CSV table of C-alpha atoms and ligand atoms in Angstrom, one decimal:
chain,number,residue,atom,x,y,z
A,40,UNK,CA,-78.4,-87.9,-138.6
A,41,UNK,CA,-78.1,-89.6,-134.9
A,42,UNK,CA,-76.0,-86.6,-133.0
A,43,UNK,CA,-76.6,-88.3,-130.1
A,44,UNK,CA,-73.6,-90.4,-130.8
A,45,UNK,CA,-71.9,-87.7,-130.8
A,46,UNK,CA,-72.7,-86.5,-127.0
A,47,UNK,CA,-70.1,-87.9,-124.9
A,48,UNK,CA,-71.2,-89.1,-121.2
A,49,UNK,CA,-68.9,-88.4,-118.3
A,50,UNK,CA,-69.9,-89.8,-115.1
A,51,UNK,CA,-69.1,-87.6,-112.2
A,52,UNK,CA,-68.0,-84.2,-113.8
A,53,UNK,CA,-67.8,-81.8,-112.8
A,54,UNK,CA,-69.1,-83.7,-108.9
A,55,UNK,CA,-70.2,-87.2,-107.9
A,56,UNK,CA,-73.4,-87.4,-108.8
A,57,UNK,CA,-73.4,-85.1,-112.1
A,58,UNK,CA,-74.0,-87.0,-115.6
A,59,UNK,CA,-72.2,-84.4,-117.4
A,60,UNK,CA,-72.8,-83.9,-121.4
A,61,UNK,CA,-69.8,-83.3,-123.3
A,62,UNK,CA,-71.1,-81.9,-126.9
A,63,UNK,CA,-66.9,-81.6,-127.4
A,64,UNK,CA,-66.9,-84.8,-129.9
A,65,UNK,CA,-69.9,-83.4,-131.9
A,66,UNK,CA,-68.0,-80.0,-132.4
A,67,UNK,CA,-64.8,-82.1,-133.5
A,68,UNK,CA,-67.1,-83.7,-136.1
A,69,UNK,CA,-67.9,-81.1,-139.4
A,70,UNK,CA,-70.9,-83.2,-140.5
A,71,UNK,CA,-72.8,-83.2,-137.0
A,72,UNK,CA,-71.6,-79.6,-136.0
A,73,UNK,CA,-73.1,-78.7,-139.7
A,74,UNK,CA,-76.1,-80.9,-139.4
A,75,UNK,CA,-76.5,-79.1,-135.5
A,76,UNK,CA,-76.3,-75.9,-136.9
A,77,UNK,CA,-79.1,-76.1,-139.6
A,78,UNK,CA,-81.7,-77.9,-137.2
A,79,UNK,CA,-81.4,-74.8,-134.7
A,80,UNK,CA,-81.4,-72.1,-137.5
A,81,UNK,CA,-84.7,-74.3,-139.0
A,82,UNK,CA,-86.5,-73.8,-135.3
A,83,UNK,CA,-86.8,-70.1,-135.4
A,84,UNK,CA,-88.6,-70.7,-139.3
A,85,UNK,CA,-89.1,-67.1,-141.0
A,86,UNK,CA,-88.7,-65.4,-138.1
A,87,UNK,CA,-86.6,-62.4,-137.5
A,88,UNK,CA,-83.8,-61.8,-135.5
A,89,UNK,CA,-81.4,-59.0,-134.6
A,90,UNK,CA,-79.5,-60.8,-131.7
A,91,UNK,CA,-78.9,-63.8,-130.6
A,92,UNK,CA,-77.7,-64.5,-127.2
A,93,UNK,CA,-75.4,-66.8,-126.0
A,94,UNK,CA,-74.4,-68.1,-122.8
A,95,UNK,CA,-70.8,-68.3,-121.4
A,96,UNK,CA,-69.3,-70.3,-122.1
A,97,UNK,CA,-70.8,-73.1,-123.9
A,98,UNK,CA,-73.3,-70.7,-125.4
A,99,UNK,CA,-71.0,-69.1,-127.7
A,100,UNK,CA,-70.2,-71.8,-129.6
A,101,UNK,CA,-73.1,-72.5,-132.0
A,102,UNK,CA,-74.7,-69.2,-130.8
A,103,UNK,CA,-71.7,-67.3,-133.0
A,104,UNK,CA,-72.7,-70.0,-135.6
A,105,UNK,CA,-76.0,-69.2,-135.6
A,106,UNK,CA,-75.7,-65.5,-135.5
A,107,UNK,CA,-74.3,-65.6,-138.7
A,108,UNK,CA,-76.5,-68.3,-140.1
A,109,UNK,CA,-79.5,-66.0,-139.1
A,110,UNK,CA,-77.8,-62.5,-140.5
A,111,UNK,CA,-77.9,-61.6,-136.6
A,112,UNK,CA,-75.4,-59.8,-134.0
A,113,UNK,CA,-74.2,-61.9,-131.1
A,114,UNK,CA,-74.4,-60.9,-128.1
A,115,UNK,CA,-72.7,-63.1,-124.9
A,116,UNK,CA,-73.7,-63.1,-121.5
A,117,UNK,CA,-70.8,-63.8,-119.2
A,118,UNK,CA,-70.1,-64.4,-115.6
A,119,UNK,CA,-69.5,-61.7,-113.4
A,120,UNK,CA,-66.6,-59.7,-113.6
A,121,UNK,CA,-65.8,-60.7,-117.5
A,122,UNK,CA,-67.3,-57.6,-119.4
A,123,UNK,CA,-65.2,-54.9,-119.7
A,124,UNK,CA,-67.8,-52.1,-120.8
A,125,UNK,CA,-70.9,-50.9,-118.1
A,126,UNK,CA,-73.2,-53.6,-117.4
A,127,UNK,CA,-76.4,-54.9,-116.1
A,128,UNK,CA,-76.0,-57.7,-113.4
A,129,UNK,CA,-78.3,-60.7,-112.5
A,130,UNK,CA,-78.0,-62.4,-109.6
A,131,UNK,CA,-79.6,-66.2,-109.6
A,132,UNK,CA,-79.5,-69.7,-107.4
A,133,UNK,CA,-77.3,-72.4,-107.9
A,134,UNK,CA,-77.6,-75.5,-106.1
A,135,UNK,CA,-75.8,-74.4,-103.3
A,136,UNK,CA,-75.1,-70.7,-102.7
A,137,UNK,CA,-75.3,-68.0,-105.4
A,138,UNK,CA,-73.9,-66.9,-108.9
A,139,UNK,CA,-75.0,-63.7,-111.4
A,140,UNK,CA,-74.6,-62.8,-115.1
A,141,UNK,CA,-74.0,-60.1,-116.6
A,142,UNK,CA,-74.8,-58.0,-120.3
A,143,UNK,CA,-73.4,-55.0,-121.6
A,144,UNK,CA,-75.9,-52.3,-121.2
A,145,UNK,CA,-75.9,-51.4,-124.7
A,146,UNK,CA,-75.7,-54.9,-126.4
A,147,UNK,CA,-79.5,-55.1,-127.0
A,148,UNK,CA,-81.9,-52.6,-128.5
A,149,UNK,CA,-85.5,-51.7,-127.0
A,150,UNK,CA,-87.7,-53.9,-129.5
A,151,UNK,CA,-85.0,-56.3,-130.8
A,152,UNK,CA,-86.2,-59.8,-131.5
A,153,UNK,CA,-83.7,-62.0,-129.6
A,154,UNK,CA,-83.3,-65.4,-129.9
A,155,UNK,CA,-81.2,-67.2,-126.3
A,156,UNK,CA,-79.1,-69.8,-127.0
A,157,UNK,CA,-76.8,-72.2,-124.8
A,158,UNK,CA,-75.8,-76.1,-125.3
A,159,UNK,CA,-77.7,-77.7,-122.1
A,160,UNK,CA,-81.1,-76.3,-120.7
A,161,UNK,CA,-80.8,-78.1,-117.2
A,162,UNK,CA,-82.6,-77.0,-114.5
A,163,UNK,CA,-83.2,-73.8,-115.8
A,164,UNK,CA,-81.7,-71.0,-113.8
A,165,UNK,CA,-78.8,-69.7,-115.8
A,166,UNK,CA,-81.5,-69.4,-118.7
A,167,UNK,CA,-84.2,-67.8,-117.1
A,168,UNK,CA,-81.1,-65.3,-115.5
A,169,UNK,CA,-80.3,-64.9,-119.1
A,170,UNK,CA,-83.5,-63.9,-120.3
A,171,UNK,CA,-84.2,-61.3,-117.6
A,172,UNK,CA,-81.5,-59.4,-118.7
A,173,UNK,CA,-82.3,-59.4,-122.1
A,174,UNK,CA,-86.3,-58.4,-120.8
A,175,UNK,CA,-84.4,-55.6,-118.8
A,176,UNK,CA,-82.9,-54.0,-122.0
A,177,UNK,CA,-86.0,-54.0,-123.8
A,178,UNK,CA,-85.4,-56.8,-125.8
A,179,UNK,CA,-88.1,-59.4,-127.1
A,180,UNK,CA,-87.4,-63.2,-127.0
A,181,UNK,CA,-88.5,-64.7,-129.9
A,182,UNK,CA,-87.5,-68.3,-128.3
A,183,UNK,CA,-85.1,-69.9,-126.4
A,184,UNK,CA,-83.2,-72.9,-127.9
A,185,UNK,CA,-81.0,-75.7,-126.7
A,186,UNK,CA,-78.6,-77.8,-128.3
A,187,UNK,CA,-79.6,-80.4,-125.3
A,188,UNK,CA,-82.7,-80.3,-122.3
A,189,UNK,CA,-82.4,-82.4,-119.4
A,190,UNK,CA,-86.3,-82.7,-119.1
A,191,UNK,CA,-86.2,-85.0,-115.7
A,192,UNK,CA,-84.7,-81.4,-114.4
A,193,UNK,CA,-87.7,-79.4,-115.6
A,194,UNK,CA,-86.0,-76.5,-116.7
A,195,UNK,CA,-88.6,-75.6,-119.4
A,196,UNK,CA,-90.6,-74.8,-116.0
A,197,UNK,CA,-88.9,-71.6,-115.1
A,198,UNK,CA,-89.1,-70.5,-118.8
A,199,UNK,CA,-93.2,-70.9,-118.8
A,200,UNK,CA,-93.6,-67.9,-121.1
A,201,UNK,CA,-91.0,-68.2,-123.9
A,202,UNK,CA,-91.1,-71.0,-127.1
A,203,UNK,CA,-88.1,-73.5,-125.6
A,204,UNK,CA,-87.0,-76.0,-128.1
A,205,UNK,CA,-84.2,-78.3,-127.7
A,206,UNK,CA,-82.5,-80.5,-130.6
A,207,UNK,CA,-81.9,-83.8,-128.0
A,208,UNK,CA,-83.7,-84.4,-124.8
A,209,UNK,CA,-82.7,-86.8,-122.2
B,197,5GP,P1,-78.9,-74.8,-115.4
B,197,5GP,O1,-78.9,-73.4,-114.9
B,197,5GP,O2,-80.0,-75.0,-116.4
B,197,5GP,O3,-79.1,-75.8,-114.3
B,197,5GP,O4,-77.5,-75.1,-116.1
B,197,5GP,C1,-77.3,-74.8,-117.4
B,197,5GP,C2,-75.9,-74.4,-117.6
B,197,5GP,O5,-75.0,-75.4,-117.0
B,197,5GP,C3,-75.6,-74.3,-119.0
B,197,5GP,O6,-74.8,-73.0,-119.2
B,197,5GP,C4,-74.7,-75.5,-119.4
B,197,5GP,O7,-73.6,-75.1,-120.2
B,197,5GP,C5,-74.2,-76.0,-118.0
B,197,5GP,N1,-74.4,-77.4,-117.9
B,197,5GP,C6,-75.2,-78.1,-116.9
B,197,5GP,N2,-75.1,-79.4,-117.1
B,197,5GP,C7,-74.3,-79.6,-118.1
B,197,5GP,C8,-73.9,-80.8,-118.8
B,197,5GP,O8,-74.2,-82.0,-118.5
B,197,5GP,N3,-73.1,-80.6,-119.9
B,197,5GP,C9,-72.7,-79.4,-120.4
B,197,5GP,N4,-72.0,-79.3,-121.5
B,197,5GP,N5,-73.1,-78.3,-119.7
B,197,5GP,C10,-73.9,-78.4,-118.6
């Protein structure tokens, strides 16, 4: 199946400049939301996975999806401020100025295989954030998969040392 079709440009969101990818047709459409869903499941084979990890808020679409394809928890990773219960922070750079995310303390195990998922992998920051946090807890990232990696924004860089697959890249 062609998702790509289903990947909506918009020129100038959210800022001049920004090519934005809007993955909202492909959820409106069952077959390619279905067909999405099995490809990503199908990256991580036979492996096993207690958690998967998805990133606010885009994340927690097909990383719910997935979860329960893969008999795993979900666990998101929000913005700061959002999580009600105690939390670890992590700050990281945005273009300009600064942003962190945050996990609930006790959402990951010491030794749980954890697979990160959000739609776009772009250039790599909010990830790797992501994956820190997950490092903190204890956790071990079995990979790190994308609906969507911008490649020309080298992302994939900053996340040297974990399996990154992607469905599309541009
Ligand atoms: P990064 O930290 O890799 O530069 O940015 C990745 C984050 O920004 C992801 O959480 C992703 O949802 C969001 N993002 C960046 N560019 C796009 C885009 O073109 N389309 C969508 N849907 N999300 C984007």
């Amino acid at each position: 199946m062609d998702i790509e079709k289903y990947i909506r440009e918009i020129p100038d969101f959210p800022k001049t400049g920004v090519n934005f990818k809007d993955i909202t047709p492909l959820l409106a459409h069952a077959e390619a939301t279905a067909f999405c869903l099995e490809q990503l499941a199908a990256l991580t084979e036979s492996q096993q996975i207690d958690k998967v990890v998805g990133i606010e808020s885009r994340g927690f679409l097909f990383g719910t999806l997935l979860a329960k394809e893969l008999k795993a928890g979900f666990v998101p990773v929000r913005k700061g401020g959002k999580l009600p219960h105690h939390t670890l922070k992590q700050p990281y750079a945005l273009e300009y100025g600064m942003d962190a995310l945050e996990i609930h303390e006790d959402a990951i195990k010491k030794g749980d295989k954890v697979l990160l998922h959000d739609d776009i992998l772009a250039t790599g920051g909010t990830a790797r954030a992501a994956c820190q946090l997950i490092e903190k807890l204890g956790g071990e990232i079995v990979q790190c998969n994308f609906l969507i990696e911008l490649e020309f924004l080298k992302g994939a860089s900053k996340l040297k040392s974990y399996d990154v697959r992607s469905l599309l890249c541009y």
